[in-house]
Coordinates of C-alpha atoms in Angstrom, one line a residue:
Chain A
X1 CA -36.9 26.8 -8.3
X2 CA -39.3 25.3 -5.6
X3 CA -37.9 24.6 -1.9
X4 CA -39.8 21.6 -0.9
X5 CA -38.3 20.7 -3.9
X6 CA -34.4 21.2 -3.0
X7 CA -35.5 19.7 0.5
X8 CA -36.6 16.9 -0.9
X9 CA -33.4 15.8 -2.8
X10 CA -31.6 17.3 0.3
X11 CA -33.9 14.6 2.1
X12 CA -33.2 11.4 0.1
X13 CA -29.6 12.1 0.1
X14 CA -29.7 12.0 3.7
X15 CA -31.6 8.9 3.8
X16 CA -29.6 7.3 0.9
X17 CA -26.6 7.7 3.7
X18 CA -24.5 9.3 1.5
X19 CA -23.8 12.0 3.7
X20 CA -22.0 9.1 5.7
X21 CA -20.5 7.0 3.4
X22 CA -18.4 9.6 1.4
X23 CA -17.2 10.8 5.5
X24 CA -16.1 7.3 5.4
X25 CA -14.4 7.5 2.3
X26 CA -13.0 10.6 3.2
X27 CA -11.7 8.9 6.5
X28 CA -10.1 5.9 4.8
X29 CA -8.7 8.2 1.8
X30 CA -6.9 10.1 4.5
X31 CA -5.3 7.3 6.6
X32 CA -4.5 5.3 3.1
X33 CA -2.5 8.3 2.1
X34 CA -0.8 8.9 5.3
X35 CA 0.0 5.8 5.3
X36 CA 1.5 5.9 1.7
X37 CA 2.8 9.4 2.4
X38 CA 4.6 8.2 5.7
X39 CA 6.5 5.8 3.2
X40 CA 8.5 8.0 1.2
X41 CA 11.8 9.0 2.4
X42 CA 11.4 12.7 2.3
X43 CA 8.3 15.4 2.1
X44 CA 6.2 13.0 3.7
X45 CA 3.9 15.9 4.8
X46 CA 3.4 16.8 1.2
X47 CA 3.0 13.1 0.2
X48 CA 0.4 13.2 2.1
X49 CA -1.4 16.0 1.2
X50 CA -1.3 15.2 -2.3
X51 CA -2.5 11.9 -2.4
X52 CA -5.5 13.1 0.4
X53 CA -6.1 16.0 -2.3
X54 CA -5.8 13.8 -5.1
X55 CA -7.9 10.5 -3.8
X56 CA -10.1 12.4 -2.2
X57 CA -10.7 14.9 -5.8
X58 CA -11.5 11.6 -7.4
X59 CA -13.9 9.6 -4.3
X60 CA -16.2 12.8 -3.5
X61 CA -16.6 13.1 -8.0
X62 CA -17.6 9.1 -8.0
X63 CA -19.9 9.2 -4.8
X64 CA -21.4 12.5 -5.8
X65 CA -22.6 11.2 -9.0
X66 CA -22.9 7.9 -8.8
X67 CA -25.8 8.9 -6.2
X68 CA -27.2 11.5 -8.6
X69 CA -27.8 9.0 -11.6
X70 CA -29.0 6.2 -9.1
X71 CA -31.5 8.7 -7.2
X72 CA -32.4 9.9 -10.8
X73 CA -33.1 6.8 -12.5
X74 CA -34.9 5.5 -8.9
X75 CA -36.9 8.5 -9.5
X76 CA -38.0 7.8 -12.9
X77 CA -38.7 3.8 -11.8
X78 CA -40.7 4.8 -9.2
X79 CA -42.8 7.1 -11.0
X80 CA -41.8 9.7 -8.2
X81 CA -41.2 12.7 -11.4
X82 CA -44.5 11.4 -13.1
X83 CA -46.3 12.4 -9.6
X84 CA -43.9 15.3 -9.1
X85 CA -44.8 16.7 -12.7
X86 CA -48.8 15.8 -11.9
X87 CA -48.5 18.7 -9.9
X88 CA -48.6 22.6 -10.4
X89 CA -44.4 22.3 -11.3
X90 CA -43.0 23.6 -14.6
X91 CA -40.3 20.9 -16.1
X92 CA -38.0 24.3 -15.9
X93 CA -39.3 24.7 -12.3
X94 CA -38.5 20.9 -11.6
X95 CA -35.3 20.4 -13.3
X96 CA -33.5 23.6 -11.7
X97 CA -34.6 22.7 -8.2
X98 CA -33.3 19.1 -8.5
X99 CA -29.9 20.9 -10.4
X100 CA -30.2 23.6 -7.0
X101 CA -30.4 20.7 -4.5
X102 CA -27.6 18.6 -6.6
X103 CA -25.2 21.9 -6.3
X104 CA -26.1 22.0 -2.7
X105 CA -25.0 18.7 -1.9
X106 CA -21.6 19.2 -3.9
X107 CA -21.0 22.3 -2.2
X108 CA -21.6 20.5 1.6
X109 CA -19.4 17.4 0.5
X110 CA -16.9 19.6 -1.2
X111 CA -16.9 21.6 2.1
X112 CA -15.7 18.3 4.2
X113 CA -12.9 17.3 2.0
X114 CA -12.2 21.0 2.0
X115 CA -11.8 21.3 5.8
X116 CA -9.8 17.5 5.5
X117 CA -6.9 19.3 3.5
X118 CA -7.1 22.1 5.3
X119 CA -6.2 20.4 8.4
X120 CA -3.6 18.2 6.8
X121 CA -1.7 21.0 5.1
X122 CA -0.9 23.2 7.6
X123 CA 1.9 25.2 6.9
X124 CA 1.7 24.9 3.1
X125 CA 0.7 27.7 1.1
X126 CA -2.6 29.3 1.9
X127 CA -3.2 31.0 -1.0
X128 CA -2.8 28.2 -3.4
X129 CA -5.3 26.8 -0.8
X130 CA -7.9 29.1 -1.4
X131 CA -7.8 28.2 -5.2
X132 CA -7.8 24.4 -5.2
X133 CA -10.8 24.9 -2.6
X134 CA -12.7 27.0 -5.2
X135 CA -12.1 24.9 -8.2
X136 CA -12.8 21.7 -6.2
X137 CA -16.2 23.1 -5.8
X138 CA -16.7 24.1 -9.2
X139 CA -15.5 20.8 -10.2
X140 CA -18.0 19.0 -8.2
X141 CA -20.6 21.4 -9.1
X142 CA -20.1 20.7 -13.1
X143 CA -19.7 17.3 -12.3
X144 CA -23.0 16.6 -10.8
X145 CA -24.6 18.2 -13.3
X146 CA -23.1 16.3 -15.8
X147 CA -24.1 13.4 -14.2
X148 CA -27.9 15.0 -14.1
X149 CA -27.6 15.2 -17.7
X150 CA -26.3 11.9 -18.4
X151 CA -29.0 9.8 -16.0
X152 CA -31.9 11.6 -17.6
X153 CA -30.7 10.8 -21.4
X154 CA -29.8 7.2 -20.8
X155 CA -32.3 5.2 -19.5
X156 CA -29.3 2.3 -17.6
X157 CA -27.9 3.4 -14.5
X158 CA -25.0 1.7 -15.2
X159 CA -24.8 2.9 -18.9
X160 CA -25.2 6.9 -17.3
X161 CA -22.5 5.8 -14.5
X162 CA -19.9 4.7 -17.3
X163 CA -20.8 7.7 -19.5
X164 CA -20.4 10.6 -16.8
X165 CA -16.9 8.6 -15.3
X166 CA -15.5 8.9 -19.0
X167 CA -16.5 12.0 -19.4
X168 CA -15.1 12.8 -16.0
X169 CA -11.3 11.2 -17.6
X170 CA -12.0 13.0 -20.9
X171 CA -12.4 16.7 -18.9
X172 CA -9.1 15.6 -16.6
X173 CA -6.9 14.1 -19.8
X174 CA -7.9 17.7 -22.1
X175 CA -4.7 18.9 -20.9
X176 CA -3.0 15.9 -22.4
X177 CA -5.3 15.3 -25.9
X178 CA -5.0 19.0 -26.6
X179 CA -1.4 18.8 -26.1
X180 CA -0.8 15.3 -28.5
X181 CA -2.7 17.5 -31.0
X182 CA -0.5 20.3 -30.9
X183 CA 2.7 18.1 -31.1
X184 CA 1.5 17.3 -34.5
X185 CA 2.0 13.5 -33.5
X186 CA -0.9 12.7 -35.1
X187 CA -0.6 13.9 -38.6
X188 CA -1.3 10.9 -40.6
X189 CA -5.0 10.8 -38.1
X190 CA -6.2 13.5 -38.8
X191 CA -9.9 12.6 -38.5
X192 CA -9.1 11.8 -35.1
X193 CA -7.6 15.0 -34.4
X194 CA -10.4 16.7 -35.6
X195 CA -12.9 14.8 -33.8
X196 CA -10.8 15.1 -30.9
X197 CA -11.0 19.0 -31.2
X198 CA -14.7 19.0 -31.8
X199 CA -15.0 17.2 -28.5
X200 CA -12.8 20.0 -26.8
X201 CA -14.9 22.4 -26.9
X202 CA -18.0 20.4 -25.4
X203 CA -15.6 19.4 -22.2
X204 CA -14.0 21.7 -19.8
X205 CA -10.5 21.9 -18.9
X206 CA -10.7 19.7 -15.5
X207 CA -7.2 19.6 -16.0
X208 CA -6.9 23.1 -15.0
X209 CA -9.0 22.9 -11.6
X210 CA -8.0 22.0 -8.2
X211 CA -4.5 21.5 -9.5
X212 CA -2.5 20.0 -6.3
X213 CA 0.3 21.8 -7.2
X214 CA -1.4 24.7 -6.0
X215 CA -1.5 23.0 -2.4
X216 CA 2.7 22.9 -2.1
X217 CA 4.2 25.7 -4.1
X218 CA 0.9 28.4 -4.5
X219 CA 0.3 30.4 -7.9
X220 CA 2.0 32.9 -9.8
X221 CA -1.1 34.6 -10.9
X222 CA -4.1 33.7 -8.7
X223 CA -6.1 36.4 -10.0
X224 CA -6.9 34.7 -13.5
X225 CA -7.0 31.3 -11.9
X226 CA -9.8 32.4 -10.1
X227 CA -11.1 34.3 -13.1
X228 CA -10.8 31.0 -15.4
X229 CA -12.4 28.9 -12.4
X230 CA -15.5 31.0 -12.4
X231 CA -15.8 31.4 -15.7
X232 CA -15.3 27.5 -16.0
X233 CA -18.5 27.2 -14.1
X234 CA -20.6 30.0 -15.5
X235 CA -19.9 28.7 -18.8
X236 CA -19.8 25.0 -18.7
X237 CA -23.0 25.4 -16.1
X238 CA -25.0 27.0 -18.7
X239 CA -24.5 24.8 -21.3
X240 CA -25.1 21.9 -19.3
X241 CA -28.4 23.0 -17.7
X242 CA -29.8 24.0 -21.3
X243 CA -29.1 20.6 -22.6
X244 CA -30.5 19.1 -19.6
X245 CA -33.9 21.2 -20.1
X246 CA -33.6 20.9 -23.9
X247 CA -34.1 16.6 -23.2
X248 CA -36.5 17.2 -20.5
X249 CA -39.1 19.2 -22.4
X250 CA -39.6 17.1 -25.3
X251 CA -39.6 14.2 -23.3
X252 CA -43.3 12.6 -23.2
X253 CA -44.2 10.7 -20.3
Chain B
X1 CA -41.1 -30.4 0.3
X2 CA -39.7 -29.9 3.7
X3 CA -37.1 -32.2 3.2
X4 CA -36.4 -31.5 -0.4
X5 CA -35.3 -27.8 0.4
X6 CA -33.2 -29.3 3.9
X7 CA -31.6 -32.1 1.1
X8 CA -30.8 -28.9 -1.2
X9 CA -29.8 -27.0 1.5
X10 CA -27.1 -29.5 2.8
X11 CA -25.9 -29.8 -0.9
X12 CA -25.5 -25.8 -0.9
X13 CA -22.9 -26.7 2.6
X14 CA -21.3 -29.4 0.9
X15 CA -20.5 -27.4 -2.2
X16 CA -20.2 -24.3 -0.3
X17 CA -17.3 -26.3 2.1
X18 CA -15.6 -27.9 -0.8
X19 CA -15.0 -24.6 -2.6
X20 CA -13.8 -23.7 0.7
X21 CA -11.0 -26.4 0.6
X22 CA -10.1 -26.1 -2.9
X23 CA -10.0 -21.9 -2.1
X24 CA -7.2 -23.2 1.0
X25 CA -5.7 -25.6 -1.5
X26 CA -5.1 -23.1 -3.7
X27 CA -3.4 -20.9 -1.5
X28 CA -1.1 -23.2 0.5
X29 CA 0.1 -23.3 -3.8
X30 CA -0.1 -19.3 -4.1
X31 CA 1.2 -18.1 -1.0
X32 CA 5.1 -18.3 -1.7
X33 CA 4.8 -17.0 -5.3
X34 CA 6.2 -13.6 -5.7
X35 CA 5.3 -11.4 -8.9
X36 CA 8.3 -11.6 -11.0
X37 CA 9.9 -7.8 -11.5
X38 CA 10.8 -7.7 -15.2
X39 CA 13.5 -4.2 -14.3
X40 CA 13.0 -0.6 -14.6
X41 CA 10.4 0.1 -17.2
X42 CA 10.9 2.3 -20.3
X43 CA 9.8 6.2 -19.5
X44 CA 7.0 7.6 -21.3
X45 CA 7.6 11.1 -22.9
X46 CA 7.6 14.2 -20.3
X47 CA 4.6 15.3 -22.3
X48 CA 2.4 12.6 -21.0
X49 CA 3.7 11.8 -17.8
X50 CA 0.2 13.8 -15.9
X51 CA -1.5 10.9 -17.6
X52 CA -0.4 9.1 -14.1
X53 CA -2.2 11.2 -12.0
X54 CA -5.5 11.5 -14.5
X55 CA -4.4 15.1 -15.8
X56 CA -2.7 16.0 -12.5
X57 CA 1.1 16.9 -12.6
X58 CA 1.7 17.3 -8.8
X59 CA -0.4 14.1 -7.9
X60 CA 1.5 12.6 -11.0
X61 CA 5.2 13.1 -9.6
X62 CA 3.7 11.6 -6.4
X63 CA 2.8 8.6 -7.4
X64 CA 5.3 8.2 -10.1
X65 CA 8.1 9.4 -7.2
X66 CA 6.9 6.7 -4.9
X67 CA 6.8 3.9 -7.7
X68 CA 10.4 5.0 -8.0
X69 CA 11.9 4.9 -4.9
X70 CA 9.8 1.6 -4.3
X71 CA 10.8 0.0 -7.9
X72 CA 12.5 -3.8 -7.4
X73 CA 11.1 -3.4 -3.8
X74 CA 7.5 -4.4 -3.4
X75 CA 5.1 -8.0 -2.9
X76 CA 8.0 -9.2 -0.5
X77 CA 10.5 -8.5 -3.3
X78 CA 14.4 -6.8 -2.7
X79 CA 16.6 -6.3 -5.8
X80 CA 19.8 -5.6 -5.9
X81 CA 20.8 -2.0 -7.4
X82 CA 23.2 -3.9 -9.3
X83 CA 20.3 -5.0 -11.1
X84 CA 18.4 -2.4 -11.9
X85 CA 17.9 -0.6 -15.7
X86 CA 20.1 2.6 -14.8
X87 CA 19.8 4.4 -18.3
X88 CA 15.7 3.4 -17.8
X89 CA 16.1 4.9 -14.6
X90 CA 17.5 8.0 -15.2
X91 CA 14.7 8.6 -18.2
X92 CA 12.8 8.2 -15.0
X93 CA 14.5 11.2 -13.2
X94 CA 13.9 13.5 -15.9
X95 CA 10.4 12.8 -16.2
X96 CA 9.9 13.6 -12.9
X97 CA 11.9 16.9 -13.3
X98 CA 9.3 17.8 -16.0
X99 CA 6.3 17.6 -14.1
X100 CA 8.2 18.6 -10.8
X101 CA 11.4 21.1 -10.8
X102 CA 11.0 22.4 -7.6
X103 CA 10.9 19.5 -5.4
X104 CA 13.9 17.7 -4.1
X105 CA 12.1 14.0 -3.7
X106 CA 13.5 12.9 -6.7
X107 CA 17.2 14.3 -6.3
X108 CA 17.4 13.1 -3.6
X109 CA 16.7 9.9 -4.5
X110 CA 18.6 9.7 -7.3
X111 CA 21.6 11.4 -5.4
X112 CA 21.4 9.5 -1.6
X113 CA 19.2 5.8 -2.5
X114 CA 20.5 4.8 -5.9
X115 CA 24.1 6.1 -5.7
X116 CA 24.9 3.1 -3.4
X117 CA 25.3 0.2 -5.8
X118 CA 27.4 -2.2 -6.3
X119 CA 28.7 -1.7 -10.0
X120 CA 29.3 2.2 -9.6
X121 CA 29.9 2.3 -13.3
X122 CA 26.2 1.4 -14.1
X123 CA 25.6 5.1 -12.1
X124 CA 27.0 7.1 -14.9
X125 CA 23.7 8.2 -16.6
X126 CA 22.7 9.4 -13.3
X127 CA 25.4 11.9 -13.0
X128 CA 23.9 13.9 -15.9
X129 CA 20.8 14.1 -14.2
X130 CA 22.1 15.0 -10.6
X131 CA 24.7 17.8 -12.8
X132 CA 21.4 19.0 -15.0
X133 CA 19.6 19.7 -11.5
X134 CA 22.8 20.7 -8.9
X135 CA 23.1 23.8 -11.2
X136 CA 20.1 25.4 -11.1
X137 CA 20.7 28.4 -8.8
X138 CA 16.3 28.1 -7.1
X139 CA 16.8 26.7 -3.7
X140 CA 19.6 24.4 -2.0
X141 CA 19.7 21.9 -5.4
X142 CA 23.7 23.1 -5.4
X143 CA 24.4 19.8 -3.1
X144 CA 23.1 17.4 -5.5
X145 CA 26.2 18.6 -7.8
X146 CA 28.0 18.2 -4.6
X147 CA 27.0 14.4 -4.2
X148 CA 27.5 14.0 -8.1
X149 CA 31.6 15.4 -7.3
X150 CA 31.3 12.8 -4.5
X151 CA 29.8 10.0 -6.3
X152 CA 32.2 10.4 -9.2
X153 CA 35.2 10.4 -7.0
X154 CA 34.6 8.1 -4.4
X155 CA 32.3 5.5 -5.7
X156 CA 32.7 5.2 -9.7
X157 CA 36.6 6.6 -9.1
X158 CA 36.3 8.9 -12.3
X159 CA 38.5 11.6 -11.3
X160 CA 38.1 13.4 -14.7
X161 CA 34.5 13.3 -14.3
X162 CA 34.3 14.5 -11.0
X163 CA 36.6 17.3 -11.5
X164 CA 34.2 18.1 -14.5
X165 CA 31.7 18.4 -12.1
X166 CA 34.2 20.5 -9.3
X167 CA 34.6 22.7 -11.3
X168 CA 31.1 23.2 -12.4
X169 CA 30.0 23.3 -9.0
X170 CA 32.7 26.0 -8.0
X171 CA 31.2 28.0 -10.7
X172 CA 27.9 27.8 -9.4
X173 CA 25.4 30.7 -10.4
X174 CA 23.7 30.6 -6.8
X175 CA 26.2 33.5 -4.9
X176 CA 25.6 32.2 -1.2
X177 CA 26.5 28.3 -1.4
X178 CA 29.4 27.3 1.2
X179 CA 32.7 28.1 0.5
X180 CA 34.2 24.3 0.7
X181 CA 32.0 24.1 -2.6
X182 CA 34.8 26.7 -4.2
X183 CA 37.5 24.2 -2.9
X184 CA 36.0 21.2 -4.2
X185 CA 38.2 21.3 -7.3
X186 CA 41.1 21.4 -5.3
X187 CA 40.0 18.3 -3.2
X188 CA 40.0 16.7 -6.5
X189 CA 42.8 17.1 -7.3
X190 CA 45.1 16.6 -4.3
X191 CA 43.4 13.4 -4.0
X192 CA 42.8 13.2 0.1
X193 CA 41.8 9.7 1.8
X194 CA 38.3 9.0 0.4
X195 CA 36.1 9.2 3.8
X196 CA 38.1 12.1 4.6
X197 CA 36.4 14.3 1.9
X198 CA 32.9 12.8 2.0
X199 CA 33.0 13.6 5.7
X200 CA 34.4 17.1 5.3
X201 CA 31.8 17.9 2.7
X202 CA 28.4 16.5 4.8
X203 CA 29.8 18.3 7.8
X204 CA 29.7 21.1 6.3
X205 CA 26.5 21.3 4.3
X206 CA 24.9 20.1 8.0
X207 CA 26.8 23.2 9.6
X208 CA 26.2 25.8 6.6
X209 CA 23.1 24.9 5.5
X210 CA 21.0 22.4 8.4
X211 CA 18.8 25.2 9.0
X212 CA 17.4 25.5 5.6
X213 CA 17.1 21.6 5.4
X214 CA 14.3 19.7 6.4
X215 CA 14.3 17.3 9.8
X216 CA 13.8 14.5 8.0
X217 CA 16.8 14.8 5.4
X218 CA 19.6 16.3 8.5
X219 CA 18.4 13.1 10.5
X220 CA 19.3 11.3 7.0
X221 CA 22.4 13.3 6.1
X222 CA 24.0 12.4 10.3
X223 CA 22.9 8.4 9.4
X224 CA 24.6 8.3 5.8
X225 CA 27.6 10.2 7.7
X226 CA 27.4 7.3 10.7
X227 CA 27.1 4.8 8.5
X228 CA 28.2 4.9 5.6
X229 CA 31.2 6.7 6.0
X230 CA 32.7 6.1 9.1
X231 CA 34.0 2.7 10.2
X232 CA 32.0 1.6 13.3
X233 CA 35.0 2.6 15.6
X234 CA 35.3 6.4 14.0
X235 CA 31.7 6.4 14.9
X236 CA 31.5 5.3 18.2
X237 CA 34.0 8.4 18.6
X238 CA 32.3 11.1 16.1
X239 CA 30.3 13.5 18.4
X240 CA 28.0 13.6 15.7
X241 CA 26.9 9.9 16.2
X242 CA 26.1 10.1 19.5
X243 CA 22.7 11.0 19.3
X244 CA 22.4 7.0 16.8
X245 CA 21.3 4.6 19.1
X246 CA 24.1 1.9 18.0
X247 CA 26.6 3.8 18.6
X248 CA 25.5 6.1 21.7

């Protein structure tokens, strides 16, 4: 990992006002689900703080990697990795610094919307707090990575963009597919079923992160939960990286 | 070449202020049109229902609770209750009861909002909902079996029903309710004047269990007392109704 590296993605997403623009998406999140949560005619407090948790879980996973496969593909456009890699860098070197600055930049933005529920749910349960804070990390974390992945396999922006945002549903909906499989609703599709297991097991359970449940009524047992969110990362992290540097050391430029 | 990019130029306006009056046109047309409601909407299965909030169960019963207590209701639009698909409804209730059981949104919609139709009889799936919830013994849901007795008796006027439901409720597994909820059969039964008992019963869940409430449902519990069960002239009287501005 190289710093002036890390600095210099830390750098363009400064300069790319991203920084800014997900604060304003944070702000209008917030007021739109106030506004929403003001509407209903009892536990307008936790209206609210669902709806912030939930927009907001959705706004910072678009911004986040929408700019990660535009700044990636920029990159490649402008030749900016040739030049990088005409240097004394490894491809390892390169691709874990720009993974290290991506991680960075979810952690910071996570932090915001962090401090943004925080504020609107006093009173609820801290604990469950805690949790959904972690897992909101780790959610942004994998997701930027994924998004890494994605932008330097497909060569459209807008083709990488679509890719990571199913992706993104797929991980949320696991939950959901796993559970249609287990109903045995699908018996006469059962290619689909299979396929649909296969695909499991590349996808992590998003479903089971920053659950905004955790926000009103806490956990039962927050030790695993935090167990499960850590592994989560560690696991999903590794696989995602590798694949990342598998592409990026064959590639020929 | 000057004046060939000013003539294309004042073609771009011309075209540019003609889409403008068409755009104005077609909104002195689409201004008054309402999107037509087509009724309650079937329920999808429990099982599926976090697919409303993208995986999410809480953010799910949100949104779903919301859609709900707004259905009939939005783009400038009031239904009638009358109207509305009560057996659809209901499916609606229970979904949210799978992906929520704690939460007393939904209850209390389905117990306070929708109980104040105009063809009571249309309520009856309902019931089963409120009585599957009002008997669980977690929290205060006990009152919800207390509107259903209410509902039963003095809006659908199903006196075998509600006396189902009494005597449910004054069997109720949670030890500390109020003890009017004992006597609820027995109010039943004697049959008393209809705004007698729904005002005995809210007075006293607002004196026996107000402090466990939350602000906003007290301040909704002393309206519906105000206003829907007194006359104008008992409320003008009612201590309780001072504190309403109409009748202060």
């Amino acid at each position: 990992m190289l710093l002036p590296l890390v600095r210099y993605v830390l750098q363009a997403a400064l300069r790319d006002r991203l920084v800014l623009a997900l604060f304003l998406v944070l702000a209008v999140a917030t007021a739109l689900s106030i506004f929403f949560g003001s509407s209903a005619v009892i536990e307008k407090d936790i209206f609210s703080v669902v709806f912030i948790a939930g927009s907001l879980r959705i706004a910072s996973i678009l911004g986040l990697t929408l700019f990660v496969i535009f700044f990636v593909r920029k990159s490649f456009d402008s030749k900016d990795i040739e030049f990088l890699l005409s240097r004394p860098i490894g491809r390892v070197r390169f691709i874990l610094s720009y993974s290290t600055a991506f991680n960075i930049i979810a952690v910071l933005l996570g932090l915001a919307g962090i401090a943004t529920i925080y504020a609107m749910s006093l009173g609820l349960e801290k604990e469950g707090h805690f949790i959904w804070a972690l897992s909101y990390l780790v959610e942004c974390i994998i997701m930027v990575n994924v998004a890494f992945f994605f932008a330097l396999y497909i060569s459209s922006a807008a083709n990488a963009a679509m890719a990571t945002a199913a992706f993104y549903i797929l991980g949320r909906m696991m939950g959901q597919i796993l559970g249609i499989i287990d109903s045995n609703l699908l018996k006469t599709s059962l290619p689909v079923e299979m396929a649909m297991t296969l695909v499991s097991i590349l996808v992590p359970r998003l479903d089971l992160m920053a659950q905004n449940s955790w926000l009103v009524y806490g956990l039962q047992n927050p030790l695993s939960s935090v167990f499960f969110v850590i592994a989560q990362c560690l696991v999903f992290y590794f696989l995602i990286i590798n694949a990342i540097l598998l592409d990026f050391v064959r590639r020929q430029f | 070449m000057f004046q060939n990019t000013l003539s294309t130029e004042k073609k771009v306006v011309f075209i540019l202020k003609l889409a403008l009056a068409i755009n104005i046109a077609f909104w002195l047309y689409s201004r008054n049109i309402k999107s037509e409601w087509l009724n309650v909407p079937p329920a999808p299965d429990k099982k599926y229902a976090a697919s409303y909030g993208i995986g999410d169960g809480q953010f799910a019963y949100r949104v779903i609770g919301l859609m709900i207590q707004n259905f009939g209701d939005s783009g400038g639009r009031a239904t009638a209750l009358k109207v509305y698909n009560y057996n659809h409804l209901t499916h609606w209730f229970y979904v949210e009861d799978a992906l929520d059981p704690v939460s007393n949104f939904s209850p209390y919609l389905a117990a306070y909002y929708f109980s104040a139709l105009q063809e009571p009889e249309k309520y009856r799936p309902v019931l089963s909902y409120l009585r599957d919830v009002g008997i669980r013994a977690e929290g205060e849901k006990w009152r919800f079996l207390v509107q259903a007795v209410v509902v039963a008796r003095k809006i659908m006027g199903d006196l075998d029903t509600s006396l189902s439901l009494a005597n449910e409720l004054a069997n109720h597994p949670k030890k500390d309710i109020p003890v009017f909820t004992k006597q609820m059969p027995a109010f039943v039964l004697r049959e008393k004047g209809d705004k007698e008992l729904a005002y005995t019963i809210m007075v006293e869940i607002l004196k026996s269990s107000a402090d466990k409430l939350r602000a906003e449902e007290v301040n909704q519990m002393v309206y519906h007392i105000c206003n829907q069960i007194l006359s104008e002239e008992e409320a003008k009287k009612d201590p309780l109704c001072a504190n309403i501005t109409k009748y202060k």
